Tab-separated table of N, CA and C in Angstrom:
chain	number	residue	atom	x	y	z
A	1	UNK	N	-0.391	28.757	-4.459
A	1	UNK	CA	0.576	27.867	-3.841
A	1	UNK	C	1.476	28.668	-2.916
A	2	UNK	N	1.778	28.103	-1.750
A	2	UNK	CA	2.683	28.721	-0.790
A	2	UNK	C	3.827	27.762	-0.483
A	3	UNK	N	5.002	28.331	-0.288
A	3	UNK	CA	6.157	27.564	0.163
A	3	UNK	C	6.610	28.217	1.461
A	4	UNK	N	6.640	27.440	2.532
A	4	UNK	CA	7.024	27.952	3.845
A	4	UNK	C	7.986	26.974	4.499
A	5	UNK	N	8.741	27.472	5.483
A	5	UNK	CA	9.507	26.549	6.304
A	5	UNK	C	8.519	25.735	7.117
A	6	UNK	N	8.761	24.444	7.221
A	6	UNK	CA	7.917	23.584	8.043
A	6	UNK	C	8.093	23.976	9.504
A	7	UNK	N	7.020	23.853	10.263
A	7	UNK	CA	7.036	24.182	11.685
A	7	UNK	C	6.547	22.968	12.476
A	8	UNK	N	6.589	23.081	13.787
A	8	UNK	CA	6.226	21.961	14.655
A	8	UNK	C	4.869	21.369	14.300
A	9	UNK	N	3.914	22.199	13.939
A	9	UNK	CA	2.584	21.669	13.612
A	9	UNK	C	2.589	20.841	12.319
A	10	UNK	N	3.670	20.883	11.553
A	10	UNK	CA	3.814	20.056	10.346
A	10	UNK	C	4.450	18.700	10.645
A	11	UNK	N	4.870	18.490	11.895
A	11	UNK	CA	5.580	17.268	12.269
A	11	UNK	C	4.807	16.002	11.885
A	12	UNK	N	3.547	15.905	12.267
A	12	UNK	CA	2.752	14.703	11.987
A	12	UNK	C	2.609	14.457	10.487
A	13	UNK	N	2.387	15.525	9.735
A	13	UNK	CA	2.263	15.404	8.279
A	13	UNK	C	3.525	14.762	7.698
A	14	UNK	N	4.676	15.258	8.125
A	14	UNK	CA	5.951	14.743	7.618
A	14	UNK	C	6.183	13.322	8.121
A	15	UNK	N	5.957	13.092	9.403
A	15	UNK	CA	6.172	11.777	9.992
A	15	UNK	C	5.367	10.699	9.271
A	16	UNK	N	4.135	10.992	8.934
A	16	UNK	CA	3.259	10.007	8.301
A	16	UNK	C	3.564	9.775	6.828
A	17	UNK	N	4.204	10.745	6.166
A	17	UNK	CA	4.384	10.649	4.719
A	17	UNK	C	5.818	10.425	4.252
A	18	UNK	N	6.776	11.002	4.960
A	18	UNK	CA	8.171	10.902	4.516
A	18	UNK	C	8.796	9.631	5.088
A	19	UNK	N	8.839	8.617	4.275
A	19	UNK	CA	9.361	7.310	4.701
A	19	UNK	C	10.874	7.190	4.530
A	20	UNK	N	11.527	8.281	4.137
A	20	UNK	CA	12.966	8.244	3.870
A	20	UNK	C	13.774	9.024	4.896
A	21	UNK	N	13.180	9.299	6.049
A	21	UNK	CA	13.897	9.995	7.115
A	21	UNK	C	13.563	9.304	8.432
A	22	UNK	N	14.561	9.146	9.261
A	22	UNK	CA	14.319	8.563	10.582
A	22	UNK	C	13.570	9.581	11.429
A	23	UNK	N	12.566	9.109	12.154
A	23	UNK	CA	11.686	10.026	12.888
A	23	UNK	C	12.432	10.907	13.882
A	24	UNK	N	13.574	10.456	14.395
A	24	UNK	CA	14.321	11.278	15.353
A	24	UNK	C	15.005	12.474	14.689
A	25	UNK	N	15.059	12.490	13.367
A	25	UNK	CA	15.718	13.586	12.654
A	25	UNK	C	14.742	14.676	12.205
A	26	UNK	N	13.451	14.410	12.283
A	26	UNK	CA	12.472	15.387	11.786
A	26	UNK	C	12.502	16.676	12.598
A	27	UNK	N	12.407	16.583	13.914
A	27	UNK	CA	12.365	17.807	14.743
A	27	UNK	C	13.642	18.646	14.607
A	28	UNK	N	14.834	18.048	14.633
A	28	UNK	CA	16.033	18.880	14.409
A	28	UNK	C	16.004	19.588	13.048
A	29	UNK	N	15.492	18.910	12.023
A	29	UNK	CA	15.412	19.539	10.702
A	29	UNK	C	14.375	20.663	10.703
A	30	UNK	N	13.280	20.490	11.438
A	30	UNK	CA	12.300	21.571	11.574
A	30	UNK	C	12.962	22.787	12.246
A	31	UNK	N	13.687	22.527	13.306
A	31	UNK	CA	14.347	23.607	14.052
A	31	UNK	C	15.359	24.361	13.189
A	32	UNK	N	16.054	23.638	12.319
A	32	UNK	CA	17.087	24.243	11.470
A	32	UNK	C	16.545	24.771	10.141
A	33	UNK	N	15.220	24.758	9.962
A	33	UNK	CA	14.595	25.209	8.706
A	33	UNK	C	15.128	24.447	7.501
A	34	UNK	N	15.223	23.137	7.629
A	34	UNK	CA	15.716	22.290	6.546
A	34	UNK	C	14.602	21.480	5.890
A	35	UNK	N	13.354	21.869	6.179
A	35	UNK	CA	12.212	21.264	5.500
A	35	UNK	C	11.291	22.393	5.066
A	36	UNK	N	10.933	22.378	3.789
A	36	UNK	CA	9.954	23.327	3.261
A	36	UNK	C	8.640	22.582	3.060
A	37	UNK	N	7.544	23.241	3.405
A	37	UNK	CA	6.214	22.681	3.192
A	37	UNK	C	5.565	23.423	2.031
A	38	UNK	N	4.908	22.679	1.172
A	38	UNK	CA	4.207	23.261	0.030
A	38	UNK	C	2.712	23.152	0.327
A	39	UNK	N	2.025	24.278	0.228
A	39	UNK	CA	0.592	24.299	0.528
A	39	UNK	C	-0.186	24.886	-0.643
A	40	UNK	N	-1.397	24.378	-0.781
A	40	UNK	CA	-2.360	24.917	-1.745
A	40	UNK	C	-3.648	25.113	-0.960
A	41	UNK	N	-4.143	26.343	-0.919
A	41	UNK	CA	-5.363	26.660	-0.153
A	41	UNK	C	-5.252	26.170	1.292
A	42	UNK	N	-4.118	26.456	1.915
A	42	UNK	CA	-3.836	26.090	3.312
A	42	UNK	C	-3.825	24.588	3.576
A	43	UNK	N	-3.724	23.787	2.521
A	43	UNK	CA	-3.640	22.325	2.648
A	43	UNK	C	-2.249	21.878	2.188
A	44	UNK	N	-1.581	21.044	2.987
A	44	UNK	CA	-0.271	20.537	2.607
A	44	UNK	C	-0.391	19.643	1.385
A	45	UNK	N	0.459	19.904	0.400
A	45	UNK	CA	0.454	19.075	-0.812
A	45	UNK	C	1.835	18.495	-1.116
A	46	UNK	N	2.809	18.800	-0.258
A	46	UNK	CA	4.142	18.256	-0.466
A	46	UNK	C	5.162	18.892	0.443
A	47	UNK	N	6.398	18.446	0.280
A	47	UNK	CA	7.504	18.978	1.069
A	47	UNK	C	8.807	18.822	0.298
A	48	UNK	N	9.814	19.558	0.762
A	48	UNK	CA	11.173	19.440	0.245
A	48	UNK	C	12.086	19.457	1.466
A	49	UNK	N	13.003	18.518	1.510
A	49	UNK	CA	13.894	18.389	2.654
A	49	UNK	C	15.334	18.384	2.155
A	50	UNK	N	16.196	19.073	2.908
A	50	UNK	CA	17.608	19.097	2.520
A	50	UNK	C	18.519	18.968	3.726
A	51	UNK	N	19.777	18.755	3.437
A	51	UNK	CA	20.836	18.694	4.440
A	51	UNK	C	22.092	19.256	3.808
A	52	UNK	N	23.238	18.796	4.273
A	52	UNK	CA	24.502	19.301	3.748
A	52	UNK	C	25.458	18.158	3.473
A	53	UNK	N	25.953	18.110	2.231
A	53	UNK	CA	26.955	17.128	1.829
A	53	UNK	C	28.294	17.615	2.355
A	54	UNK	N	29.035	16.774	3.012
A	54	UNK	CA	30.306	17.128	3.632
A	54	UNK	C	30.174	18.333	4.568
A	55	UNK	N	28.975	18.547	5.081
A	55	UNK	CA	28.685	19.657	6.009
A	55	UNK	C	28.951	21.039	5.419
A	56	UNK	N	29.035	21.142	4.088
A	56	UNK	CA	29.279	22.471	3.512
A	56	UNK	C	28.577	22.745	2.185
A	57	UNK	N	27.871	21.778	1.638
A	57	UNK	CA	27.186	21.975	0.365
A	57	UNK	C	25.727	21.547	0.509
A	58	UNK	N	24.786	22.477	0.290
A	58	UNK	CA	23.372	22.112	0.396
A	58	UNK	C	23.029	20.951	-0.539
A	59	UNK	N	22.353	19.969	0.023
A	59	UNK	CA	22.011	18.746	-0.707
A	59	UNK	C	20.523	18.485	-0.528
A	60	UNK	N	19.771	18.574	-1.619
A	60	UNK	CA	18.336	18.301	-1.578
A	60	UNK	C	18.142	16.793	-1.474
A	61	UNK	N	17.628	16.357	-0.326
A	61	UNK	CA	17.444	14.932	-0.082
A	61	UNK	C	16.128	14.393	-0.610
A	62	UNK	N	15.086	15.221	-0.590
A	62	UNK	CA	13.762	14.715	-0.945
A	62	UNK	C	12.873	15.868	-1.368
A	63	UNK	N	12.188	15.668	-2.461
A	63	UNK	CA	11.106	16.568	-2.836
A	63	UNK	C	9.922	15.675	-3.162
A	64	UNK	N	8.772	16.016	-2.611
A	64	UNK	CA	7.566	15.234	-2.831
A	64	UNK	C	6.412	16.184	-3.093
A	65	UNK	N	5.723	15.948	-4.178
A	65	UNK	CA	4.501	16.672	-4.518
A	65	UNK	C	3.412	15.616	-4.658
A	66	UNK	N	2.279	15.821	-3.998
A	66	UNK	CA	1.178	14.867	-4.129
A	66	UNK	C	0.822	14.669	-5.599
A	67	UNK	N	0.472	13.441	-5.932
A	67	UNK	CA	0.245	13.013	-7.316
A	67	UNK	C	-0.619	13.983	-8.129
A	68	UNK	N	-1.720	14.435	-7.573
A	68	UNK	CA	-2.643	15.275	-8.342
A	68	UNK	C	-2.088	16.663	-8.665
A	69	UNK	N	-0.971	17.042	-8.022
A	69	UNK	CA	-0.367	18.356	-8.269
A	69	UNK	C	0.903	18.270	-9.118
A	70	UNK	N	1.294	17.064	-9.466
A	70	UNK	CA	2.516	16.900	-10.274
A	70	UNK	C	2.280	17.365	-11.702
A	71	UNK	N	3.352	17.794	-12.329
A	71	UNK	CA	3.271	18.217	-13.723
A	71	UNK	C	2.681	19.605	-13.901
A	72	UNK	N	2.542	20.349	-12.823
A	72	UNK	CA	1.948	21.688	-12.894
A	72	UNK	C	2.974	22.797	-12.702
A	73	UNK	N	4.247	22.433	-12.518
A	73	UNK	CA	5.296	23.431	-12.323
A	73	UNK	C	5.617	23.711	-10.867
A	74	UNK	N	4.901	23.078	-9.956
A	74	UNK	CA	5.142	23.317	-8.532
A	74	UNK	C	6.530	22.854	-8.126
A	75	UNK	N	6.937	21.666	-8.562
A	75	UNK	CA	8.266	21.148	-8.220
A	75	UNK	C	9.362	22.095	-8.653
A	76	UNK	N	9.249	22.605	-9.869
A	76	UNK	CA	10.249	23.539	-10.387
A	76	UNK	C	10.299	24.804	-9.528
A	77	UNK	N	9.130	25.311	-9.140
A	77	UNK	CA	9.085	26.508	-8.293
A	77	UNK	C	9.723	26.261	-6.935
A	78	UNK	N	9.476	25.086	-6.372
A	78	UNK	CA	10.058	24.760	-5.069
A	78	UNK	C	11.578	24.670	-5.165
A	79	UNK	N	12.074	24.002	-6.203
A	79	UNK	CA	13.532	23.887	-6.378
A	79	UNK	C	14.141	25.270	-6.563
A	80	UNK	N	13.547	26.104	-7.397
A	80	UNK	CA	14.074	27.464	-7.599
A	80	UNK	C	14.038	28.264	-6.305
A	81	UNK	N	12.970	28.121	-5.548
A	81	UNK	CA	12.849	28.821	-4.261
A	81	UNK	C	13.985	28.408	-3.335
A	82	UNK	N	14.210	27.101	-3.225
A	82	UNK	CA	15.284	26.586	-2.378
A	82	UNK	C	16.657	27.064	-2.864
A	83	UNK	N	16.876	27.006	-4.169
A	83	UNK	CA	18.157	27.472	-4.716
A	83	UNK	C	18.387	28.936	-4.359
A	84	UNK	N	17.346	29.740	-4.458
A	84	UNK	CA	17.472	31.160	-4.121
A	84	UNK	C	17.790	31.343	-2.641
A	85	UNK	N	17.151	30.558	-1.780
A	85	UNK	CA	17.476	30.605	-0.343
A	85	UNK	C	18.948	30.270	-0.109
A	86	UNK	N	19.425	29.247	-0.789
A	86	UNK	CA	20.815	28.825	-0.610
A	86	UNK	C	21.773	29.899	-1.137
A	87	UNK	N	21.423	30.507	-2.242
A	87	UNK	CA	22.258	31.573	-2.800
A	87	UNK	C	22.314	32.762	-1.838
A	88	UNK	N	21.173	33.109	-1.251
A	88	UNK	CA	21.131	34.214	-0.285
A	88	UNK	C	21.985	33.919	0.947
A	89	UNK	N	22.131	32.636	1.278
A	89	UNK	CA	22.969	32.250	2.416
A	89	UNK	C	24.451	32.210	2.054
A	90	UNK	N	24.766	32.458	0.787
A	90	UNK	CA	26.156	32.513	0.368
A	90	UNK	C	26.697	31.252	-0.274
A	91	UNK	N	25.854	30.279	-0.522
A	91	UNK	CA	26.312	29.053	-1.176
A	91	UNK	C	26.364	29.255	-2.683
A	92	UNK	N	27.370	28.682	-3.316
A	92	UNK	CA	27.548	28.833	-4.756
A	92	UNK	C	27.163	27.574	-5.528
A	93	UNK	N	26.992	26.466	-4.816
A	93	UNK	CA	26.653	25.215	-5.476
A	93	UNK	C	25.657	24.455	-4.606
A	94	UNK	N	24.764	23.714	-5.260
A	94	UNK	CA	23.842	22.816	-4.569
A	94	UNK	C	23.925	21.444	-5.219
A	95	UNK	N	23.436	20.457	-4.491
A	95	UNK	CA	23.505	19.081	-4.972
A	95	UNK	C	22.173	18.376	-4.735
A	96	UNK	N	21.973	17.305	-5.462
A	96	UNK	CA	20.878	16.381	-5.213
A	96	UNK	C	21.271	15.039	-5.815
A	97	UNK	N	20.381	14.069	-5.695
A	97	UNK	CA	20.630	12.775	-6.326
A	97	UNK	C	19.294	12.125	-6.634
A	98	UNK	N	19.347	11.154	-7.514
A	98	UNK	CA	18.155	10.386	-7.876
A	98	UNK	C	18.608	9.031	-8.393
A	99	UNK	N	17.766	8.050	-8.243
A	99	UNK	CA	18.118	6.736	-8.758
A	99	UNK	C	18.012	6.730	-10.285
A	100	UNK	N	18.857	5.934	-10.894
A	100	UNK	CA	18.925	5.896	-12.358
A	100	UNK	C	17.656	5.359	-13.002
A	101	UNK	N	16.831	4.662	-12.251
A	101	UNK	CA	15.595	4.129	-12.812
A	101	UNK	C	14.401	5.060	-12.575
A	102	UNK	N	14.650	6.255	-12.082
A	102	UNK	CA	13.590	7.234	-11.839
A	102	UNK	C	13.645	8.346	-12.888
A	103	UNK	N	12.504	8.873	-13.238
A	103	UNK	CA	12.436	9.963	-14.207
A	103	UNK	C	12.904	11.301	-13.665
A	104	UNK	N	13.096	11.397	-12.350
A	104	UNK	CA	13.500	12.674	-11.745
A	104	UNK	C	14.822	13.192	-12.309
A	105	UNK	N	15.683	12.293	-12.789
A	105	UNK	CA	16.962	12.750	-13.347
A	105	UNK	C	16.742	13.729	-14.493
A	106	UNK	N	15.708	13.526	-15.273
A	106	UNK	CA	15.419	14.416	-16.405
A	106	UNK	C	14.882	15.753	-15.901
A	107	UNK	N	14.075	15.733	-14.865
A	107	UNK	CA	13.574	16.949	-14.226
A	107	UNK	C	14.742	17.817	-13.760
A	108	UNK	N	15.694	17.220	-13.053
A	108	UNK	CA	16.831	17.990	-12.538
A	108	UNK	C	17.724	18.514	-13.658
A	109	UNK	N	17.943	17.701	-14.664
A	109	UNK	CA	18.775	18.168	-15.783
A	109	UNK	C	18.127	19.354	-16.490
A	110	UNK	N	16.797	19.338	-16.643
A	110	UNK	CA	16.096	20.479	-17.248
A	110	UNK	C	16.261	21.740	-16.410
A	111	UNK	N	16.469	21.571	-15.111
A	111	UNK	CA	16.656	22.713	-14.220
A	111	UNK	C	18.119	23.153	-14.127
A	112	UNK	N	18.981	22.558	-14.942
A	112	UNK	CA	20.373	22.993	-14.990
A	112	UNK	C	21.330	22.169	-14.150
A	113	UNK	N	20.862	21.083	-13.586
A	113	UNK	CA	21.746	20.221	-12.807
A	113	UNK	C	22.567	19.353	-13.757
A	114	UNK	N	23.797	19.089	-13.348
A	114	UNK	CA	24.706	18.285	-14.172
A	114	UNK	C	25.167	17.059	-13.410
A	115	UNK	N	25.343	15.985	-14.133
A	115	UNK	CA	25.831	14.755	-13.517
A	115	UNK	C	27.215	15.014	-12.926
A	116	UNK	N	27.414	14.545	-11.695
A	116	UNK	CA	28.692	14.767	-11.027
A	116	UNK	C	29.311	13.461	-10.542
A	117	UNK	N	28.602	12.367	-10.721
A	117	UNK	CA	29.125	11.082	-10.273
A	117	UNK	C	27.980	10.157	-9.935
A	118	UNK	N	28.317	9.068	-9.281
A	118	UNK	CA	27.276	8.113	-8.920
A	118	UNK	C	27.703	7.333	-7.693
A	119	UNK	N	26.728	6.663	-7.139
A	119	UNK	CA	26.950	5.833	-5.967
A	119	UNK	C	26.313	4.481	-6.252
A	120	UNK	N	27.051	3.434	-5.960
A	120	UNK	CA	26.514	2.092	-6.179
A	120	UNK	C	26.392	1.393	-4.831
A	121	UNK	N	25.153	1.132	-4.438
A	121	UNK	CA	24.887	0.378	-3.226
A	121	UNK	C	24.396	-1.011	-3.619
A	122	UNK	N	24.741	-1.985	-2.815
A	122	UNK	CA	24.357	-3.356	-3.124
A	122	UNK	C	22.834	-3.479	-3.203
A	123	UNK	N	22.374	-4.136	-4.246
A	123	UNK	CA	20.951	-4.415	-4.472
A	123	UNK	C	20.096	-3.163	-4.653
A	124	UNK	N	20.694	-2.085	-5.072
A	124	UNK	CA	19.982	-0.832	-5.335
A	124	UNK	C	20.344	-0.341	-6.737
A	125	UNK	N	19.425	0.383	-7.391
A	125	UNK	CA	19.788	0.994	-8.668
A	125	UNK	C	20.896	2.040	-8.455
A	126	UNK	N	21.607	2.327	-9.503
A	126	UNK	CA	22.649	3.350	-9.467
A	126	UNK	C	22.060	4.672	-8.998
A	127	UNK	N	22.710	5.336	-8.060
A	127	UNK	CA	22.288	6.644	-7.574
A	127	UNK	C	23.117	7.698	-8.300
A	128	UNK	N	22.448	8.564	-9.052
A	128	UNK	CA	23.126	9.611	-9.811
A	128	UNK	C	23.247	10.856	-8.941
A	129	UNK	N	24.449	11.367	-8.796
A	129	UNK	CA	24.697	12.589	-8.035
A	129	UNK	C	24.708	13.743	-9.033
A	130	UNK	N	23.959	14.808	-8.717
A	130	UNK	CA	23.855	15.962	-9.604
A	130	UNK	C	24.207	17.237	-8.844
A	131	UNK	N	24.847	18.169	-9.533
A	131	UNK	CA	25.203	19.450	-8.925
A	131	UNK	C	24.727	20.594	-9.814
A	132	UNK	N	24.607	21.759	-9.200
A	132	UNK	CA	24.254	22.959	-9.960
A	132	UNK	C	25.041	24.131	-9.407
A	133	UNK	N	25.693	24.854	-10.289
A	133	UNK	CA	26.407	26.075	-9.944
A	133	UNK	C	25.378	27.199	-9.893
A	134	UNK	N	25.162	27.765	-8.725
A	134	UNK	CA	24.147	28.811	-8.574
A	134	UNK	C	24.538	30.120	-9.237
A	135	UNK	N	25.786	30.251	-9.632
A	135	UNK	CA	26.219	31.447	-10.348
A	135	UNK	C	25.947	31.354	-11.838
A	136	UNK	N	25.514	30.184	-12.299
A	136	UNK	CA	25.269	29.962	-13.725
A	136	UNK	C	23.785	29.916	-14.062
A	137	UNK	N	22.953	30.557	-13.264
A	137	UNK	CA	21.519	30.583	-13.526
A	137	UNK	C	21.272	31.378	-14.799
A	138	UNK	N	20.481	30.815	-15.722
A	138	UNK	CA	20.255	31.466	-17.008
A	138	UNK	C	19.109	32.476	-16.951
A	139	UNK	N	18.940	33.239	-18.004
A	139	UNK	CA	17.937	34.303	-18.070
A	139	UNK	C	16.527	33.755	-17.871
A	140	UNK	N	16.216	32.607	-18.460
A	140	UNK	CA	14.883	32.005	-18.308
A	140	UNK	C	14.583	31.741	-16.833
A	141	UNK	N	15.575	31.221	-16.112
A	141	UNK	CA	15.369	30.948	-14.691
A	141	UNK	C	15.177	32.238	-13.903
A	142	UNK	N	15.894	33.284	-14.252
A	142	UNK	CA	15.722	34.567	-13.568
A	142	UNK	C	14.299	35.055	-13.722
A	143	UNK	N	13.744	34.965	-14.921
A	143	UNK	CA	12.357	35.377	-15.154
A	143	UNK	C	11.385	34.515	-14.360
A	144	UNK	N	11.621	33.198	-14.311
A	144	UNK	CA	10.734	32.309	-13.562
A	144	UNK	C	10.833	32.589	-12.075
A	145	UNK	N	12.025	32.888	-11.582
A	145	UNK	CA	12.215	33.141	-10.167
A	145	UNK	C	11.520	34.419	-9.726
A	146	UNK	N	11.370	35.364	-10.618
A	146	UNK	CA	10.698	36.606	-10.242
A	146	UNK	C	9.202	36.372	-10.010
A	147	UNK	N	8.692	35.240	-10.509
A	147	UNK	CA	7.285	34.891	-10.296
A	147	UNK	C	7.045	34.176	-8.975
A	148	UNK	N	8.094	33.795	-8.280
A	148	UNK	CA	7.957	33.014	-7.029
A	148	UNK	C	7.489	33.925	-5.907
């Protein structure tokens, strides 16, 4: 498995699959290295996209792993990889969110994310906001990160 910054040649892959981003925002995010592509044997199998909450806190907006690769630890590796990138850039905290009716909340909590609040939009499930202090990474995570 490889994790790389997405490049222009990944544009079509993202455009066709990521239904949660406006197409005019894809190229700027590619330019700013805010999309990671996950590959297996040189084939794209997913992506992770982020931005910044209040323009100062890295916020993971989307992580997608193709169905046949889920449950294999790839998602965890991608999140750890991204967290390490953010830590190297000097950030001490990262954020993400998930809807309350999705199982992803349990995935993030297992990775050390803590509930920080919620957002209620009309006719939508509760959106749970989660944060992680990058200075509080435990020994198990350090060992896993050395395998990345």
